[in-house]
Amino acid sequence: MGFRLPVIRRVSSFSASQVASKSVELPKGYLAVYVGENQKRFVIPISYLNQPSFQDLLSQAEEEFGYDHPMGGLTIPCSEHVFQRITSHLNGL
C-alpha cells in the first residue's frame, strides 16, 4: 500500500506550445502561481493554501498586488529560492 505526496511542478514539465498559450490544463487539485523576478510559473497543490507558511506568502501578495495580478494568475512576491524552500518544507508534511 502506498501514497502520493504532493509536489510542485515547474512549467518546464509542460510542452513549449502549452506554456506559450497559457492554456495549460492543470491537474485537478492544483493551481498555477508566478514566482520571482522572472515570474516563473509553478503548479502547486491547493492543499498548500491551508498552510501557515504559504498563507504568509499570500498575505505578502495581497499587500503588494491587491487583487490585480500582472500575470493574470496568482503572483507570489518572493524569490524562486525562498518559494522552493517553503514548498519543499510543505512537501515533507
mmCIF file of N, CA and C in Angstrom, residues 2 27 71:
data_model
loop_
_atom_site.group_PDB
_atom_site.id
_atom_site.type_symbol
_atom_site.label_atom_id
_atom_site.label_comp_id
_atom_site.label_asym_id
_atom_site.label_seq_id
_atom_site.Cartn_x
_atom_site.Cartn_y
_atom_site.Cartn_z
ATOM 1 N N GLY A 2 0.618 2.178 -0.877
ATOM 2 C CA GLY A 2 1.431 3.380 -0.978
ATOM 3 C C GLY A 2 0.562 4.615 -1.018
ATOM 4 N N PRO A 27 -3.765 19.808 -13.423
ATOM 5 C CA PRO A 27 -4.385 18.629 -12.810
ATOM 6 C C PRO A 27 -5.392 19.073 -11.745
ATOM 7 N N MET A 71 0.272 38.986 -14.077
ATOM 8 C CA MET A 71 0.362 37.827 -14.964
ATOM 9 C C MET A 71 -1.010 37.197 -15.215
#
